[in-house]
PDB file of C-alpha atoms in Angstrom:
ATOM      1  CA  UNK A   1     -88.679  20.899  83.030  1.00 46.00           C
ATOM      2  CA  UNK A   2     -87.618  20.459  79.452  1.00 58.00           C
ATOM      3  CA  UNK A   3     -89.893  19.777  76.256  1.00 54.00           C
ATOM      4  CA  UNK A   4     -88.354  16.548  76.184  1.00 61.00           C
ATOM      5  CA  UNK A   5     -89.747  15.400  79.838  1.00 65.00           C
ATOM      6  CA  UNK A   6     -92.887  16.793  78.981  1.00 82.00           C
ATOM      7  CA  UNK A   7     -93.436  14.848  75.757  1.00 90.00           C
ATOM      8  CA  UNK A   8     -94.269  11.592  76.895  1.00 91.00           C
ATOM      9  CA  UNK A   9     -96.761  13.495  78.756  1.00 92.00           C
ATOM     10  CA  UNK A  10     -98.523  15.656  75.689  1.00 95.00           C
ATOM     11  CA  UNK A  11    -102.184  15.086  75.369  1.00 95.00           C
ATOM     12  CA  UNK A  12    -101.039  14.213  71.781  1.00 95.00           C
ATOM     13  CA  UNK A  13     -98.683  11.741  72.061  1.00 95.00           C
ATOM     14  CA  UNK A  14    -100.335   9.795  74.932  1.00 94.00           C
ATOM     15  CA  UNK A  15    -103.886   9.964  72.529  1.00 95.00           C
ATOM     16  CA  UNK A  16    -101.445   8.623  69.426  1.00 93.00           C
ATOM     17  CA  UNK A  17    -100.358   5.522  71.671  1.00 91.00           C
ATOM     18  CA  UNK A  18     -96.335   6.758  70.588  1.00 91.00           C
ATOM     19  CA  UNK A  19     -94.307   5.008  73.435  1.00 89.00           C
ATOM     20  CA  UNK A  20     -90.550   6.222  73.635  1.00 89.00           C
ATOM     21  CA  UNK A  21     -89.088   2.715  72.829  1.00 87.00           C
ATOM     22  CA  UNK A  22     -90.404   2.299  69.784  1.00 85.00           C
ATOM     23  CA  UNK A  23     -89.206   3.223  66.425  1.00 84.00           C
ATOM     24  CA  UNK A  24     -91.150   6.434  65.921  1.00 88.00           C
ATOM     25  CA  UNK A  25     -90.415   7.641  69.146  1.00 89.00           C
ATOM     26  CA  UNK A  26     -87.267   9.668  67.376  1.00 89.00           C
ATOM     27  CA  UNK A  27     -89.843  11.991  65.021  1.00 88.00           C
ATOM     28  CA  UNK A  28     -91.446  12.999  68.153  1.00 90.00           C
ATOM     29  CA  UNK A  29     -88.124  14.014  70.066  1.00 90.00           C
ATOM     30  CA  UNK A  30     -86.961  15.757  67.309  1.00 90.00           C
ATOM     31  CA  UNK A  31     -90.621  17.572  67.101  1.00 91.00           C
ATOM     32  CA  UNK A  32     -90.902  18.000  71.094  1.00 92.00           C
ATOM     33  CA  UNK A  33     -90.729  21.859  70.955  1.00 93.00           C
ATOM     34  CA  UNK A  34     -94.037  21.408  68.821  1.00 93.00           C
ATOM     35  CA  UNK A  35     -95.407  19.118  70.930  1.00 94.00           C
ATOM     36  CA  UNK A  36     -94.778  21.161  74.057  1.00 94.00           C
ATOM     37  CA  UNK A  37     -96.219  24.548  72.258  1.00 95.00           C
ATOM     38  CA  UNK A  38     -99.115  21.711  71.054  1.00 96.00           C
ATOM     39  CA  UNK A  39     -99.727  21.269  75.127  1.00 95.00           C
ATOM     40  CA  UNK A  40     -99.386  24.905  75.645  1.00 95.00           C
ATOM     41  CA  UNK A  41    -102.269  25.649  73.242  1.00 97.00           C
ATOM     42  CA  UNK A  42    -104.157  22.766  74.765  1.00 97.00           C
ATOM     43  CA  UNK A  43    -104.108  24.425  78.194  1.00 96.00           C
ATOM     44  CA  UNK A  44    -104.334  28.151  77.030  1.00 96.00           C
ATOM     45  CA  UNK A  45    -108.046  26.706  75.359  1.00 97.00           C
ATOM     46  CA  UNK A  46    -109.136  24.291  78.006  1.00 96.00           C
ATOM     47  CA  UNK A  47    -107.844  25.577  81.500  1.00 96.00           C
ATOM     48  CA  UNK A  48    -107.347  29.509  80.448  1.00 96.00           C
ATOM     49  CA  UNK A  49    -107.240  31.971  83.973  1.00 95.00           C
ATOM     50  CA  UNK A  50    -110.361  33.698  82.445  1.00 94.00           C
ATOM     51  CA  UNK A  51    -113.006  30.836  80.888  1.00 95.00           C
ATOM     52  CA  UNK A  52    -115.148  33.157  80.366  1.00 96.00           C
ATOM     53  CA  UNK A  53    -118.589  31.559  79.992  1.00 96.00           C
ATOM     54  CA  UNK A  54    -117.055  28.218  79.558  1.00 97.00           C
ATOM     55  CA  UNK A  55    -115.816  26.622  82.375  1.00 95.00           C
ATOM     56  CA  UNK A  56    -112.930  24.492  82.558  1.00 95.00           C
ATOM     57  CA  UNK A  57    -115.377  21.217  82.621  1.00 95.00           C
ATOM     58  CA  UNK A  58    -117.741  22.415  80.326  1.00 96.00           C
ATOM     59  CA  UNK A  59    -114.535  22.993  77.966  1.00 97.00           C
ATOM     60  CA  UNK A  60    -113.769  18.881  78.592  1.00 96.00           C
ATOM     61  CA  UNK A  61    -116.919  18.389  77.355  1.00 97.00           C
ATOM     62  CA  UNK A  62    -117.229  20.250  74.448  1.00 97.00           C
ATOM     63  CA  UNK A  63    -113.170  18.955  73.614  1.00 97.00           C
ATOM     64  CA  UNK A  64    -114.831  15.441  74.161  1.00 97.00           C
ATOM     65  CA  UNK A  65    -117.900  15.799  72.298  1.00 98.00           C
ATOM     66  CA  UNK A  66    -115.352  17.448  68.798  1.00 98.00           C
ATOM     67  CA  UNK A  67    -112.968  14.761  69.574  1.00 97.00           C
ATOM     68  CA  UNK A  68    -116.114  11.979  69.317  1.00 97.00           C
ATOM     69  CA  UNK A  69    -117.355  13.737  66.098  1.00 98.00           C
ATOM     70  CA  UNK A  70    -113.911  12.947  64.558  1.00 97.00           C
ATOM     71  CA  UNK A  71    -114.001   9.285  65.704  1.00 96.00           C
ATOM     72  CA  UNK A  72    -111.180   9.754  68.560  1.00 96.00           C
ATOM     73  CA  UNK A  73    -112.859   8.177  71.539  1.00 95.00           C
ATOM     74  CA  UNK A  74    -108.994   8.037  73.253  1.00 94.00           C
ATOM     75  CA  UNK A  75    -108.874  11.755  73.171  1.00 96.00           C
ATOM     76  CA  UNK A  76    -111.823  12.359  74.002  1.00 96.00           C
ATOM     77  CA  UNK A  77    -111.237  10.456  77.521  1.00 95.00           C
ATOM     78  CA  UNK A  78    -108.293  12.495  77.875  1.00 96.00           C
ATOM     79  CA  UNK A  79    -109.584  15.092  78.146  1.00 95.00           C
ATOM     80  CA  UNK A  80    -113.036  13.686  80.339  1.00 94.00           C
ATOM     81  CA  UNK A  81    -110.092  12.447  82.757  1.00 91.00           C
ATOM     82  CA  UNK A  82    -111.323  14.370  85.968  1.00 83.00           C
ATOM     83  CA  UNK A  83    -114.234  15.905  84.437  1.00 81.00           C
ATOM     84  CA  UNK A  84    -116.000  12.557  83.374  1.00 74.00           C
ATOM     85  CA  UNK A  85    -118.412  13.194  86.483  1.00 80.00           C
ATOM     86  CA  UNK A  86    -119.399  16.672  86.768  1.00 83.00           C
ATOM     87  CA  UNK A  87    -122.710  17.859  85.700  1.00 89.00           C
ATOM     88  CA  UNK A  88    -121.728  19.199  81.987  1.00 92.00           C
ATOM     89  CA  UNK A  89    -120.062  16.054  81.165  1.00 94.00           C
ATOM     90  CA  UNK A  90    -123.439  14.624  79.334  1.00 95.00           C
ATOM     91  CA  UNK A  91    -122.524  17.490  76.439  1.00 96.00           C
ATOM     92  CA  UNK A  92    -119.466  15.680  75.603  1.00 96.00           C
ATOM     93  CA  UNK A  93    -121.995  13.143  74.082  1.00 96.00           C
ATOM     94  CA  UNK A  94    -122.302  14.102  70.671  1.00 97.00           C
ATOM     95  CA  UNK A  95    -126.226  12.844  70.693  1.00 97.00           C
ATOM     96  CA  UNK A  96    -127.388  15.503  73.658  1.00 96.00           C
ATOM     97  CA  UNK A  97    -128.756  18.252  71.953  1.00 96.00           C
ATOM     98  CA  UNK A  98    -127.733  20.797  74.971  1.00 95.00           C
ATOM     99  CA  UNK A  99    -131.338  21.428  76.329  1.00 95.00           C
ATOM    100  CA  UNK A 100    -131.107  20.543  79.953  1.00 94.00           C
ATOM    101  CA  UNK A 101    -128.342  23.448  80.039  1.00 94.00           C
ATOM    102  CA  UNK A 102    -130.241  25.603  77.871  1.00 95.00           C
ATOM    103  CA  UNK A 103    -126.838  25.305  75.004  1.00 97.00           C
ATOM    104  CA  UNK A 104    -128.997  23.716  72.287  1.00 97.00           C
ATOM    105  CA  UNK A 105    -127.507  26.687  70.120  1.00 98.00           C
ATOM    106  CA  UNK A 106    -124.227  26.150  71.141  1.00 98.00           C
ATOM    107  CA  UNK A 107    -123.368  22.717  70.545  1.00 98.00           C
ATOM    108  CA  UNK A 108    -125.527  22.894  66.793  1.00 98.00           C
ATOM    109  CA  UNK A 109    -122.547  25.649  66.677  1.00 98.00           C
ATOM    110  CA  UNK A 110    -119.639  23.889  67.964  1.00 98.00           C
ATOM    111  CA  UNK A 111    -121.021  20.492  65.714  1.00 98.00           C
ATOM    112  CA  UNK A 112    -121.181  22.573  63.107  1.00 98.00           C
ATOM    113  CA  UNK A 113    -118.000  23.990  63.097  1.00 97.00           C
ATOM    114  CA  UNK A 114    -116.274  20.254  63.639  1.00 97.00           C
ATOM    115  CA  UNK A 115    -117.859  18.482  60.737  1.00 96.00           C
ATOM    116  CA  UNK A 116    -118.674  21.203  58.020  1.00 96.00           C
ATOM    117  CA  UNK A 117    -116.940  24.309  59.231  1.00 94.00           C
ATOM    118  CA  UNK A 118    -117.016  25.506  55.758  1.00 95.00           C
ATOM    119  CA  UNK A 119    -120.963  25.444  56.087  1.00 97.00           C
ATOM    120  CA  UNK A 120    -120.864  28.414  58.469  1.00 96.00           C
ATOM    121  CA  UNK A 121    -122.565  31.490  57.769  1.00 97.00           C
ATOM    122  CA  UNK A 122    -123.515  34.780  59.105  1.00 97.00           C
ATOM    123  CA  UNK A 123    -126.578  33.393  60.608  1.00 98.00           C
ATOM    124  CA  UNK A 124    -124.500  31.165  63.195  1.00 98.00           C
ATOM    125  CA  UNK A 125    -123.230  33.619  64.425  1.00 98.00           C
ATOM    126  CA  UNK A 126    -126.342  35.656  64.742  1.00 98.00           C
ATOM    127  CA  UNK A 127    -128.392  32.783  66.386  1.00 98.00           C
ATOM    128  CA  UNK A 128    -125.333  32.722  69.297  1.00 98.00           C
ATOM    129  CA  UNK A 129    -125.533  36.913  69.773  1.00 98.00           C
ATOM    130  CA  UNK A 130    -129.605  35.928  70.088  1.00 98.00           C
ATOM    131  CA  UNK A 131    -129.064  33.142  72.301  1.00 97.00           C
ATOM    132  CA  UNK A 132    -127.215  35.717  74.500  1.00 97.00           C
ATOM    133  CA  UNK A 133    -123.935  34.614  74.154  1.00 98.00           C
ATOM    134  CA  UNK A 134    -121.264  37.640  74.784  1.00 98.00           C
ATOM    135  CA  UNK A 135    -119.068  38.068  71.264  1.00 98.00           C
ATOM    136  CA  UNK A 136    -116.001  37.278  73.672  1.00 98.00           C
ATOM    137  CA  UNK A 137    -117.444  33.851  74.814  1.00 98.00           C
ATOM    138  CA  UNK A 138    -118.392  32.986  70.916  1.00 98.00           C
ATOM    139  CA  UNK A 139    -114.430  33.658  69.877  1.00 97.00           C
ATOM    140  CA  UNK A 140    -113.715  30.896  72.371  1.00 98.00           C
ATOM    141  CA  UNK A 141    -115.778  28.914  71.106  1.00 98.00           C
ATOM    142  CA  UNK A 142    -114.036  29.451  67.974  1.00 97.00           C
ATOM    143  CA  UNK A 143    -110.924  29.112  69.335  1.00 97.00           C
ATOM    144  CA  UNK A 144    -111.621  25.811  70.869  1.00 97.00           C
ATOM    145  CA  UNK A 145    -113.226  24.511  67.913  1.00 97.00           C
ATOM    146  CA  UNK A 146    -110.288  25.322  66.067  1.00 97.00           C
ATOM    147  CA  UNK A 147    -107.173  24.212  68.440  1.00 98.00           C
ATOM    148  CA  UNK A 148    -109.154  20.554  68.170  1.00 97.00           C
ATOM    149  CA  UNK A 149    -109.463  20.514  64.624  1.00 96.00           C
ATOM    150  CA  UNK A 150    -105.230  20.829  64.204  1.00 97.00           C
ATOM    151  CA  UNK A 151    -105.096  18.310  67.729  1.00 97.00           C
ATOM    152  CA  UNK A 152    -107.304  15.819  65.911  1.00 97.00           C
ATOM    153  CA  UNK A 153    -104.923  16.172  63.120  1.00 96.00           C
ATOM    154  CA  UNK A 154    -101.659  15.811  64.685  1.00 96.00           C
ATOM    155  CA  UNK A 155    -103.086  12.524  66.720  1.00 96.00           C
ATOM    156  CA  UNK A 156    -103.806  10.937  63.575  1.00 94.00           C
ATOM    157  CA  UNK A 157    -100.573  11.884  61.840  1.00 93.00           C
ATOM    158  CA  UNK A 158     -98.337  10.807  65.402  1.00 93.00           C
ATOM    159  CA  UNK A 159    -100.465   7.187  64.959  1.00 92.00           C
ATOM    160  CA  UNK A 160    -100.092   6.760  61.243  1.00 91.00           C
ATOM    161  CA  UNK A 161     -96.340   7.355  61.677  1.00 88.00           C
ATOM    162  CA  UNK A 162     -96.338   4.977  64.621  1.00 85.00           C
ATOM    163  CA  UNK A 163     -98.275   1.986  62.420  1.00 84.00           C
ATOM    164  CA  UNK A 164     -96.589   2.937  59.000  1.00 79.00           C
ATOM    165  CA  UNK A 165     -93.518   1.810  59.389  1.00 60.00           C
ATOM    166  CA  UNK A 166     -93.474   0.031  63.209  1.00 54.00           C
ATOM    167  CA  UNK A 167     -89.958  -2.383  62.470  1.00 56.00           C
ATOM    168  CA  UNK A 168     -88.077   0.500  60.574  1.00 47.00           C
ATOM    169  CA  UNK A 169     -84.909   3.040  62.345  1.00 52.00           C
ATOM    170  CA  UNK A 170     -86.311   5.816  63.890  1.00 50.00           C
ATOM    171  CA  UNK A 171     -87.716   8.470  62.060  1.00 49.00           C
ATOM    172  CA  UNK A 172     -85.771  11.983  62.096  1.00 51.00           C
TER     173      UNK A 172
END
């Protein structure tokens, strides 16, 4: 399967609302090797072979939970859709503090790092090692945090695009 069928598809693109007869629609063919390596990224940080101490659902819920810190309640479903149920799912909440999984530390982290990731200091990552959290696990945590803060981006971009100019050619 090409780039191109998988487009339409992207967590991105469906989360921006872009449909493929609209006017926009030609930006994002013309970017669908991005938006395939986008979905690559996407599934190398939220379904990876070894999740480490983060399992794929509890990954869904702390993609939600960023995703609600920025305001994007449509990705955020996304990426509940099949994990909406399962026990972690309450973390995705950005209000639960973490406690009835013993992750209070965690998500203060991973909120942290969404809203004020310039904030971070030495001591965050301290207060993870003391919580018991294996260095490996905290660079995924990292590595989550960060693949959402450029997939938060990109959503916003795709829809500002799509509502900038909506009666205009297509955009190359």
């Amino acid at each position: 399967m090409s780039d191109n069928d998988n487009v339409w598809r992207s967590t991105a693109v469906v989360a921006s609302g872009i449909q493929p007869d609209t006017p926009v629609a030609g930006a994002v063919w013309e970017r669908a090797g991005i938006i395939a390596r986008t979905q690559q990224a996407e599934d190398a940080v939220l379904r990876p072979t070894d999740a480490g101490a983060w399992s794929h659902a509890l990954r869904a819920a702390f993609a939600a939970r960023i995703a609600r810190l920025h305001g994007e309640h449509q990705l955020a479903s996304i990426f509940l859709d099949g994990h909406g149920n399962s026990e972690v799912a309450v973390m995705a909440d950005p209000e639960d503090r973490g406690s009835k999984h013993g992750l209070e530390v965690v998500l203060q982290f991973m909120d942290k790092v969404a809203v004020s990731p310039r904030n971070i200091v030495a001591d965050d990552i301290t207060n993870l090692q003391q919580a018991g959290i294996a260095d490996a696990d905290i660079v995924r945590l990292c590595e989550l945090n960060a693949f959402l803060g450029y997939q938060i981006r990109l959503v916003a971009g795709l829809r500002l695009m799509a509502t900038a100019s909506p009666t205009s050619e297509p955009v190359a």
